[in-house]
Amino acid sequence: MSKRKLSRQQQWRVEKVQAERAQRAEKRDVQDAEKLAAGEYGAEQPGRVVAHFGRTLEVRNSDNEPVRCHLRANLDGLVTGDRVIWRAGQEGSGVVVAREERDSVLKRPDARGLLKPVAANIDQLLIVFAVEPAPHANLIDRYLVAAEATGIAPVLVLNKTDLLPEDGGELGKLLERYRDLGYPVVRTTTATDTGLDELRSQLEGRTSVFVGQSGVGKSSLIDLLLPDENLRIGALSEDSRKGTHTTTTARLYTMSRADVADGDVIDSPGIREFGLVHLNEQEVTDGFIEFHDYIGYCRFRDCRHRNEPGCALLAAVEAGKIHPARFASYRRILDSLEG
């Protein structure tokens, strides 16, 4: 659908609003510079962005206390998780003067399809799925491909394991297949006192983001990990066995040191579910880690791994080195993107 063309008057209004915003930002920047020169702000100190509210940030200081700060005009693009340099002002406020280099950045396509940073300095993506709603291997593969494209380590988290049969059933076998590929697999349940012990161990010393489809219990897990925070939890529909989105605010949470040492969680409805529409065919192929040993060894350089002679991936499938179900899942993902 083509964009609606603005009238001259509408275009003038848009430009006028943008100019006024730029003037206000420039005026505040001048005021900040004057205050900095006059010594009205304290010494530079490190902090981390906890939440973002337009030109205002909540920054966690070195004592793990929140400080409301505003941005210098030349510091657009800060996101939750960014490590920053800030200076304390009067009445408990502050100003962010610099952003430190990012270790990693999680990007999502915006309404125009352009990739936009939504969180930074993440150590792992926890891909949560559950016994109910029943997961499909292709859905898990989609999340893994999306995670691999970010360059952030994925971890599979199976929730509601109290609903599994004693022998683990087919889902247990599926988990072992991913474990054999080298992916960490964590089992959790909120039904027992010890059901989160393995997850807490995985979270120690790391900044994590929970992703996964609705209804798998992401907010329930975070609520138990952060008993002092108020996260709204949605009920699982008895009819559809599908959940609904309930978490509404992008935020970095610090877990209790008594339970998890130096663990942070970023939770936001904008990053909990992943799409693949922004990935090309090669990026999807690279997202299947067991393909790496065979990529580049096909007879033809433009091989699309369908039925071409001399395809190294097809040969690996026939030799049992690549699981046929994973290869079929790979083909389904590509077909869905082409459709």
mmCIF file of C-alpha atoms in Angstrom:
data_model
loop_
_atom_site.group_PDB
_atom_site.id
_atom_site.type_symbol
_atom_site.label_atom_id
_atom_site.label_comp_id
_atom_site.label_asym_id
_atom_site.label_seq_id
_atom_site.Cartn_x
_atom_site.Cartn_y
_atom_site.Cartn_z
ATOM 1 C CA MET A 1 0.000 0.000 0.000
ATOM 2 C CA SER A 2 1.428 3.385 -1.047
ATOM 3 C CA LYS A 3 1.828 6.143 1.508
ATOM 4 C CA ARG A 4 -0.852 8.838 1.582
ATOM 5 C CA LYS A 5 0.493 12.088 0.173
ATOM 6 C CA LEU A 6 0.363 15.006 2.585
ATOM 7 C CA SER A 7 -1.113 18.327 1.598
ATOM 8 C CA ARG A 8 1.093 21.421 1.722
ATOM 9 C CA GLN A 9 -0.551 22.537 4.949
ATOM 10 C CA GLN A 10 -0.107 19.117 6.555
ATOM 11 C CA GLN A 11 3.532 18.991 5.436
ATOM 12 C CA TRP A 12 4.078 22.483 6.874
ATOM 13 C CA ARG A 13 2.617 21.403 10.223
ATOM 14 C CA VAL A 14 4.835 18.327 10.357
ATOM 15 C CA GLU A 15 7.940 20.379 9.587
ATOM 16 C CA LYS A 16 6.891 23.008 12.136
ATOM 17 C CA VAL A 17 6.502 20.402 14.922
ATOM 18 C CA GLN A 18 9.850 18.813 14.037
ATOM 19 C CA ALA A 19 11.565 22.206 14.038
ATOM 20 C CA GLU A 20 10.081 23.089 17.441
ATOM 21 C CA ARG A 21 11.261 19.780 18.876
ATOM 22 C CA ALA A 22 14.750 20.378 17.496
ATOM 23 C CA GLN A 23 14.793 23.882 18.990
ATOM 24 C CA ARG A 24 13.755 22.577 22.422
ATOM 25 C CA ALA A 25 16.419 19.882 22.298
ATOM 26 C CA GLU A 26 19.049 22.416 21.223
ATOM 27 C CA LYS A 27 17.995 24.806 24.004
ATOM 28 C CA ARG A 28 18.231 22.051 26.622
ATOM 29 C CA ASP A 29 21.619 21.014 25.265
ATOM 30 C CA VAL A 30 22.880 24.585 25.615
ATOM 31 C CA GLN A 31 21.527 24.733 29.172
ATOM 32 C CA ASP A 32 23.218 21.431 29.999
ATOM 33 C CA ALA A 33 26.503 22.674 28.563
ATOM 34 C CA GLU A 34 26.256 25.822 30.679
ATOM 35 C CA LYS A 35 25.493 23.815 33.809
ATOM 36 C CA LEU A 36 28.352 21.426 33.102
ATOM 37 C CA ALA A 37 30.730 24.346 32.594
ATOM 38 C CA ALA A 38 29.492 25.966 35.794
ATOM 39 C CA GLY A 39 30.058 22.778 37.763
ATOM 40 C CA GLU A 40 26.369 22.257 38.551
ATOM 41 C CA TYR A 41 26.610 18.568 37.621
ATOM 42 C CA GLY A 42 28.680 16.052 39.521
ATOM 43 C CA ALA A 43 31.553 13.914 38.295
ATOM 44 C CA GLU A 44 31.109 11.403 35.495
ATOM 45 C CA GLN A 45 30.013 7.952 36.638
ATOM 46 C CA PRO A 46 28.902 4.733 34.968
ATOM 47 C CA GLY A 47 25.298 3.607 34.778
ATOM 48 C CA ARG A 48 22.971 1.389 32.816
ATOM 49 C CA VAL A 49 19.715 2.257 31.078
ATOM 50 C CA VAL A 50 16.803 0.574 32.850
ATOM 51 C CA ALA A 51 13.957 2.123 30.856
ATOM 52 C CA HIS A 52 13.478 4.683 28.110
ATOM 53 C CA PHE A 53 10.822 7.416 28.095
ATOM 54 C CA GLY A 54 11.451 9.525 25.004
ATOM 55 C CA ARG A 55 14.150 12.056 25.909
ATOM 56 C CA THR A 56 14.161 10.829 29.499
ATOM 57 C CA LEU A 57 15.855 7.707 30.838
ATOM 58 C CA GLU A 58 15.843 5.761 34.057
ATOM 59 C CA VAL A 59 19.457 4.893 34.771
ATOM 60 C CA ARG A 60 20.734 2.435 37.369
ATOM 61 C CA ASN A 61 23.707 3.827 39.259
ATOM 62 C CA SER A 62 26.595 1.906 40.807
ATOM 63 C CA ASP A 63 24.540 1.395 43.984
ATOM 64 C CA ASN A 64 21.736 -0.247 41.951
ATOM 65 C CA GLU A 65 19.477 2.738 42.606
ATOM 66 C CA PRO A 66 17.326 4.341 39.871
ATOM 67 C CA VAL A 67 18.065 7.893 38.738
ATOM 68 C CA ARG A 68 15.887 9.856 36.323
ATOM 69 C CA CYS A 69 18.121 11.380 33.655
ATOM 70 C CA HIS A 70 17.617 13.255 30.424
ATOM 71 C CA LEU A 71 19.634 12.952 27.239
ATOM 72 C CA ARG A 72 22.077 15.297 25.589
ATOM 73 C CA ALA A 73 20.755 16.240 22.135
ATOM 74 C CA ASN A 74 23.545 14.317 20.391
ATOM 75 C CA LEU A 75 22.699 11.003 22.083
ATOM 76 C CA ASP A 76 19.718 9.699 20.168
ATOM 77 C CA GLY A 77 19.226 5.957 19.846
ATOM 78 C CA LEU A 78 19.835 4.780 23.413
ATOM 79 C CA VAL A 79 17.966 1.615 24.362
ATOM 80 C CA THR A 80 17.316 -0.455 27.464
ATOM 81 C CA GLY A 81 20.502 -2.213 28.542
ATOM 82 C CA ASP A 82 22.888 0.440 27.224
ATOM 83 C CA ARG A 83 25.834 1.241 29.459
ATOM 84 C CA VAL A 84 26.220 4.991 29.767
ATOM 85 C CA ILE A 85 28.207 7.742 31.431
ATOM 86 C CA TRP A 86 26.061 10.182 33.387
ATOM 87 C CA ARG A 87 26.471 13.086 35.796
ATOM 88 C CA ALA A 88 24.278 13.815 38.778
ATOM 89 C CA GLY A 89 22.346 17.076 38.895
ATOM 90 C CA GLN A 90 20.170 18.692 41.496
ATOM 91 C CA GLU A 91 17.141 17.156 43.196
ATOM 92 C CA GLY A 92 18.181 13.586 42.390
ATOM 93 C CA SER A 93 18.160 13.970 38.615
ATOM 94 C CA GLY A 94 21.000 13.660 36.146
ATOM 95 C CA VAL A 95 22.144 13.981 32.551
ATOM 96 C CA VAL A 96 23.541 11.221 30.317
ATOM 97 C CA VAL A 97 26.623 12.520 28.519
ATOM 98 C CA ALA A 98 27.946 9.451 26.674
ATOM 99 C CA ARG A 99 27.192 5.884 25.691
ATOM 100 C CA GLU A 100 29.749 3.139 26.127
ATOM 101 C CA GLU A 101 30.501 0.677 23.348
ATOM 102 C CA ARG A 102 27.933 -2.119 23.060
ATOM 103 C CA ASP A 103 28.874 -5.774 23.465
ATOM 104 C CA SER A 104 25.759 -6.818 21.562
ATOM 105 C CA VAL A 105 22.569 -5.280 20.245
ATOM 106 C CA LEU A 106 19.164 -6.784 19.573
ATOM 107 C CA LYS A 107 17.397 -5.282 16.570
ATOM 108 C CA ARG A 108 13.838 -5.626 15.355
ATOM 109 C CA PRO A 109 12.225 -4.336 12.153
ATOM 110 C CA ASP A 110 10.078 -1.243 12.667
ATOM 111 C CA ALA A 111 6.823 -0.385 10.869
ATOM 112 C CA ARG A 112 8.800 0.508 7.748
ATOM 113 C CA GLY A 113 10.759 -2.751 7.816
ATOM 114 C CA LEU A 114 13.997 -1.078 8.899
ATOM 115 C CA LEU A 115 16.014 -2.769 11.633
ATOM 116 C CA LYS A 116 15.990 -0.740 14.840
ATOM 117 C CA PRO A 117 17.894 -1.421 18.103
ATOM 118 C CA VAL A 118 15.555 -2.349 20.950
ATOM 119 C CA ALA A 119 17.969 -3.646 23.629
ATOM 120 C CA ALA A 120 21.715 -3.792 24.156
ATOM 121 C CA ASN A 121 24.442 -5.702 25.977
ATOM 122 C CA ILE A 122 22.524 -8.974 26.104
ATOM 123 C CA ASP A 123 24.375 -12.191 26.910
ATOM 124 C CA GLN A 124 21.703 -14.736 26.043
ATOM 125 C CA LEU A 125 18.251 -15.146 24.512
ATOM 126 C CA LEU A 126 16.075 -17.528 26.496
ATOM 127 C CA ILE A 127 13.674 -19.143 24.027
ATOM 128 C CA VAL A 128 10.760 -20.294 26.161
ATOM 129 C CA PHE A 129 8.342 -22.964 25.016
ATOM 130 C CA ALA A 130 6.027 -25.145 27.025
ATOM 131 C CA VAL A 131 4.278 -28.487 27.138
ATOM 132 C CA GLU A 132 1.112 -26.410 26.665
ATOM 133 C CA PRO A 133 0.559 -24.809 24.230
ATOM 134 C CA ALA A 134 2.199 -27.745 22.427
ATOM 135 C CA PRO A 135 5.350 -26.582 20.615
ATOM 136 C CA HIS A 136 6.201 -27.484 17.051
ATOM 137 C CA ALA A 137 9.774 -28.150 16.005
ATOM 138 C CA ASN A 138 9.459 -25.676 13.136
ATOM 139 C CA LEU A 139 8.480 -22.904 15.570
ATOM 140 C CA ILE A 140 11.507 -23.651 17.747
ATOM 141 C CA ASP A 141 13.691 -23.659 14.639
ATOM 142 C CA ARG A 142 12.335 -20.257 13.649
ATOM 143 C CA TYR A 143 13.303 -18.796 17.005
ATOM 144 C CA LEU A 144 16.747 -20.389 16.802
ATOM 145 C CA VAL A 145 17.328 -18.982 13.307
ATOM 146 C CA ALA A 146 16.263 -15.520 14.495
ATOM 147 C CA ALA A 147 18.514 -15.822 17.552
ATOM 148 C CA GLU A 148 21.499 -16.946 15.481
ATOM 149 C CA ALA A 149 21.020 -13.908 13.222
ATOM 150 C CA THR A 150 21.427 -11.596 16.230
ATOM 151 C CA GLY A 151 24.742 -13.143 17.232
ATOM 152 C CA ILE A 152 23.420 -13.549 20.794
ATOM 153 C CA ALA A 153 23.653 -17.021 22.343
ATOM 154 C CA PRO A 154 20.284 -18.838 22.420
ATOM 155 C CA VAL A 155 19.163 -21.078 25.293
ATOM 156 C CA LEU A 156 16.101 -23.340 25.055
ATOM 157 C CA VAL A 157 13.823 -23.237 28.104
ATOM 158 C CA LEU A 158 11.081 -25.858 28.391
ATOM 159 C CA ASN A 159 8.460 -24.624 30.844
ATOM 160 C CA LYS A 160 5.629 -26.516 32.563
ATOM 161 C CA THR A 161 7.640 -29.749 32.676
ATOM 162 C CA ASP A 162 5.319 -31.049 35.397
ATOM 163 C CA LEU A 163 2.903 -31.794 32.536
ATOM 164 C CA LEU A 164 5.364 -34.103 30.774
ATOM 165 C CA PRO A 165 5.004 -37.911 30.957
ATOM 166 C CA GLU A 166 7.605 -39.691 33.073
ATOM 167 C CA ASP A 167 9.608 -40.818 30.033
ATOM 168 C CA GLY A 168 9.572 -37.294 28.564
ATOM 169 C CA GLY A 169 7.521 -38.344 25.566
ATOM 170 C CA GLU A 170 8.169 -37.057 22.064
ATOM 171 C CA LEU A 171 8.989 -33.601 23.398
ATOM 172 C CA GLY A 172 11.769 -35.061 25.524
ATOM 173 C CA LYS A 173 13.266 -36.717 22.438
ATOM 174 C CA LEU A 174 13.045 -33.423 20.559
ATOM 175 C CA LEU A 175 14.921 -31.659 23.342
ATOM 176 C CA GLU A 176 17.736 -34.183 23.190
ATOM 177 C CA ARG A 177 18.059 -33.536 19.464
ATOM 178 C CA TYR A 178 18.692 -29.839 20.163
ATOM 179 C CA ARG A 179 21.027 -30.652 23.029
ATOM 180 C CA ASP A 180 23.047 -32.852 20.658
ATOM 181 C CA LEU A 181 23.430 -29.840 18.364
ATOM 182 C CA GLY A 182 25.068 -27.969 21.241
ATOM 183 C CA TYR A 183 22.177 -25.820 22.422
ATOM 184 C CA PRO A 184 21.774 -25.492 26.199
ATOM 185 C CA VAL A 185 18.406 -26.865 27.316
ATOM 186 C CA VAL A 186 16.856 -25.810 30.631
ATOM 187 C CA ARG A 187 13.758 -27.415 32.135
ATOM 188 C CA THR A 188 11.492 -25.379 34.400
ATOM 189 C CA THR A 189 8.212 -25.607 36.228
ATOM 190 C CA THR A 190 6.446 -23.254 38.580
ATOM 191 C CA ALA A 191 4.616 -26.169 40.215
ATOM 192 C CA THR A 192 7.463 -27.090 42.612
ATOM 193 C CA ASP A 193 9.782 -25.136 44.904
ATOM 194 C CA THR A 194 12.878 -26.380 43.057
ATOM 195 C CA GLY A 195 11.461 -26.008 39.552
ATOM 196 C CA LEU A 196 13.447 -22.844 38.815
ATOM 197 C CA ASP A 197 16.822 -23.879 40.243
ATOM 198 C CA GLU A 198 18.273 -24.845 36.860
ATOM 199 C CA LEU A 199 17.033 -21.617 35.296
ATOM 200 C CA ARG A 200 18.467 -19.467 38.098
ATOM 201 C CA SER A 201 21.849 -21.096 37.546
ATOM 202 C CA GLN A 202 21.663 -20.256 33.830
ATOM 203 C CA LEU A 203 20.844 -16.614 34.610
ATOM 204 C CA GLU A 204 23.745 -15.951 36.982
ATOM 205 C CA GLY A 205 26.161 -13.276 35.841
ATOM 206 C CA ARG A 206 24.274 -12.634 32.608
ATOM 207 C CA THR A 207 21.824 -10.209 31.049
ATOM 208 C CA SER A 208 19.009 -12.219 29.521
ATOM 209 C CA VAL A 209 15.992 -11.638 27.300
ATOM 210 C CA PHE A 210 13.018 -13.995 27.359
ATOM 211 C CA VAL A 211 11.395 -14.665 23.978
ATOM 212 C CA GLY A 212 8.735 -17.114 22.832
ATOM 213 C CA GLN A 213 5.165 -17.344 21.678
ATOM 214 C CA SER A 214 2.270 -16.217 23.832
ATOM 215 C CA GLY A 215 1.049 -18.436 26.651
ATOM 216 C CA VAL A 216 4.284 -20.313 27.334
ATOM 217 C CA GLY A 217 4.703 -18.665 30.738
ATOM 218 C CA LYS A 218 7.405 -16.055 30.176
ATOM 219 C CA SER A 219 5.800 -13.490 32.473
ATOM 220 C CA SER A 220 5.019 -16.164 35.061
ATOM 221 C CA LEU A 221 8.669 -17.197 35.156
ATOM 222 C CA ILE A 222 9.877 -13.617 35.420
ATOM 223 C CA ASP A 223 7.328 -12.909 38.154
ATOM 224 C CA LEU A 224 8.800 -15.718 40.248
ATOM 225 C CA LEU A 225 12.348 -14.619 39.477
ATOM 226 C CA LEU A 226 11.452 -11.039 40.438
ATOM 227 C CA PRO A 227 9.040 -11.314 43.371
ATOM 228 C CA ASP A 228 9.357 -7.600 44.150
ATOM 229 C CA GLU A 229 8.241 -6.497 40.692
ATOM 230 C CA ASN A 230 4.644 -6.220 39.534
ATOM 231 C CA LEU A 231 4.303 -8.004 36.205
ATOM 232 C CA ARG A 232 0.820 -8.682 35.005
ATOM 233 C CA ILE A 233 0.205 -12.329 34.179
ATOM 234 C CA GLY A 234 -2.346 -13.360 31.632
ATOM 235 C CA ALA A 235 -4.378 -16.505 31.945
ATOM 236 C CA LEU A 236 -4.112 -19.343 29.486
ATOM 237 C CA SER A 237 -7.334 -19.739 27.564
ATOM 238 C CA GLU A 238 -8.969 -23.050 28.417
ATOM 239 C CA ASP A 239 -10.564 -23.197 24.991
ATOM 240 C CA SER A 240 -7.733 -22.275 22.666
ATOM 241 C CA ARG A 241 -4.817 -23.245 24.935
ATOM 242 C CA LYS A 242 -3.126 -20.104 23.712
ATOM 243 C CA GLY A 243 -1.995 -17.193 25.838
ATOM 244 C CA THR A 244 -2.192 -13.469 25.368
ATOM 245 C CA HIS A 245 0.340 -10.659 25.583
ATOM 246 C CA THR A 246 0.286 -9.121 29.055
ATOM 247 C CA THR A 247 3.657 -7.458 29.751
ATOM 248 C CA THR A 248 3.454 -3.820 28.711
ATOM 249 C CA THR A 249 6.661 -1.948 29.653
ATOM 250 C CA ALA A 250 10.190 -2.393 28.270
ATOM 251 C CA ARG A 251 12.479 -2.580 31.295
ATOM 252 C CA LEU A 252 15.683 -4.041 32.700
ATOM 253 C CA TYR A 253 15.127 -5.919 35.969
ATOM 254 C CA THR A 254 17.791 -6.884 38.480
ATOM 255 C CA MET A 255 17.203 -10.213 40.152
ATOM 256 C CA SER A 256 17.610 -10.743 43.864
ATOM 257 C CA ARG A 257 21.236 -11.485 44.690
ATOM 258 C CA ALA A 258 20.028 -14.072 47.183
ATOM 259 C CA ASP A 259 18.605 -16.113 44.284
ATOM 260 C CA VAL A 260 20.721 -15.126 41.281
ATOM 261 C CA ALA A 261 24.136 -13.486 41.520
ATOM 262 C CA ASP A 262 24.533 -10.513 39.153
ATOM 263 C CA GLY A 263 21.620 -11.464 36.920
ATOM 264 C CA ASP A 264 19.540 -9.032 34.861
ATOM 265 C CA VAL A 265 16.458 -9.614 32.725
ATOM 266 C CA ILE A 266 15.111 -7.347 29.985
ATOM 267 C CA ASP A 267 11.423 -7.871 29.297
ATOM 268 C CA SER A 268 9.416 -6.105 26.630
ATOM 269 C CA PRO A 269 6.452 -7.001 24.444
ATOM 270 C CA GLY A 270 8.390 -5.630 21.479
ATOM 271 C CA ILE A 271 11.109 -8.272 21.689
ATOM 272 C CA ARG A 272 9.333 -11.328 23.065
ATOM 273 C CA GLU A 273 8.321 -12.637 19.659
ATOM 274 C CA PHE A 274 10.605 -12.925 16.681
ATOM 275 C CA GLY A 275 9.825 -12.742 12.984
ATOM 276 C CA LEU A 276 12.049 -13.737 10.092
ATOM 277 C CA VAL A 277 10.763 -11.422 7.387
ATOM 278 C CA HIS A 278 13.904 -9.292 7.577
ATOM 279 C CA LEU A 279 16.220 -12.255 6.905
ATOM 280 C CA ASN A 280 17.384 -13.371 3.479
ATOM 281 C CA GLU A 281 17.873 -16.954 2.301
ATOM 282 C CA GLN A 282 21.558 -17.071 3.215
ATOM 283 C CA GLU A 283 20.899 -15.775 6.726
ATOM 284 C CA VAL A 284 18.265 -18.482 7.253
ATOM 285 C CA THR A 285 20.716 -21.117 6.016
ATOM 286 C CA ASP A 286 23.401 -19.821 8.375
ATOM 287 C CA GLY A 287 20.866 -20.056 11.209
ATOM 288 C CA PHE A 288 21.016 -23.865 11.110
ATOM 289 C CA ILE A 289 24.305 -24.426 12.898
ATOM 290 C CA GLU A 290 24.750 -28.036 11.770
ATOM 291 C CA PHE A 291 24.847 -26.792 8.159
ATOM 292 C CA HIS A 292 28.037 -24.807 8.719
ATOM 293 C CA ASP A 293 30.416 -27.684 7.969
ATOM 294 C CA TYR A 294 28.807 -28.169 4.544
ATOM 295 C CA ILE A 295 28.045 -24.643 3.362
ATOM 296 C CA GLY A 296 30.326 -23.719 0.485
ATOM 297 C CA TYR A 297 31.000 -27.306 -0.596
ATOM 298 C CA CYS A 298 28.134 -27.702 -3.080
ATOM 299 C CA ARG A 299 29.054 -28.340 -6.716
ATOM 300 C CA PHE A 300 27.394 -25.133 -7.820
ATOM 301 C CA ARG A 301 28.039 -21.802 -6.121
ATOM 302 C CA ASP A 302 24.392 -20.744 -6.517
ATOM 303 C CA CYS A 303 23.016 -24.027 -5.097
ATOM 304 C CA ARG A 304 19.718 -23.483 -3.271
ATOM 305 C CA HIS A 305 19.797 -26.917 -1.623
ATOM 306 C CA ARG A 306 16.616 -28.209 -3.207
ATOM 307 C CA ASN A 307 17.378 -30.953 -5.723
ATOM 308 C CA GLU A 308 20.560 -29.716 -7.365
ATOM 309 C CA PRO A 309 23.188 -32.372 -8.155
ATOM 310 C CA GLY A 310 26.218 -32.251 -5.904
ATOM 311 C CA CYS A 311 24.437 -30.421 -3.060
ATOM 312 C CA ALA A 312 26.537 -30.866 0.081
ATOM 313 C CA LEU A 313 23.552 -30.348 2.389
ATOM 314 C CA LEU A 314 21.417 -32.976 0.662
ATOM 315 C CA ALA A 315 24.355 -35.394 0.792
ATOM 316 C CA ALA A 316 24.738 -34.739 4.525
ATOM 317 C CA VAL A 317 21.041 -35.471 5.061
ATOM 318 C CA GLU A 318 21.319 -38.751 3.146
ATOM 319 C CA ALA A 319 24.420 -39.667 5.179
ATOM 320 C CA GLY A 320 22.586 -39.062 8.466
ATOM 321 C CA LYS A 321 24.782 -36.121 9.424
ATOM 322 C CA ILE A 322 21.860 -33.661 9.258
ATOM 323 C CA HIS A 323 18.528 -34.742 10.729
ATOM 324 C CA PRO A 324 15.918 -34.919 7.946
ATOM 325 C CA ALA A 325 13.311 -33.224 10.162
ATOM 326 C CA ARG A 326 15.587 -30.214 10.648
ATOM 327 C CA PHE A 327 16.274 -30.002 6.917
ATOM 328 C CA ALA A 328 12.546 -30.214 6.175
ATOM 329 C CA SER A 329 11.966 -27.442 8.713
ATOM 330 C CA TYR A 330 14.619 -25.345 6.964
ATOM 331 C CA ARG A 331 12.834 -25.786 3.636
ATOM 332 C CA ARG A 332 9.474 -24.838 5.197
ATOM 333 C CA ILE A 333 10.948 -21.643 6.608
ATOM 334 C CA LEU A 334 12.338 -20.621 3.228
ATOM 335 C CA ASP A 335 9.093 -21.482 1.478
ATOM 336 C CA SER A 336 7.117 -19.383 3.974
ATOM 337 C CA LEU A 337 9.374 -16.378 3.349
ATOM 338 C CA GLU A 338 9.037 -16.731 -0.408
ATOM 339 C CA GLY A 339 5.253 -16.964 -0.146
#
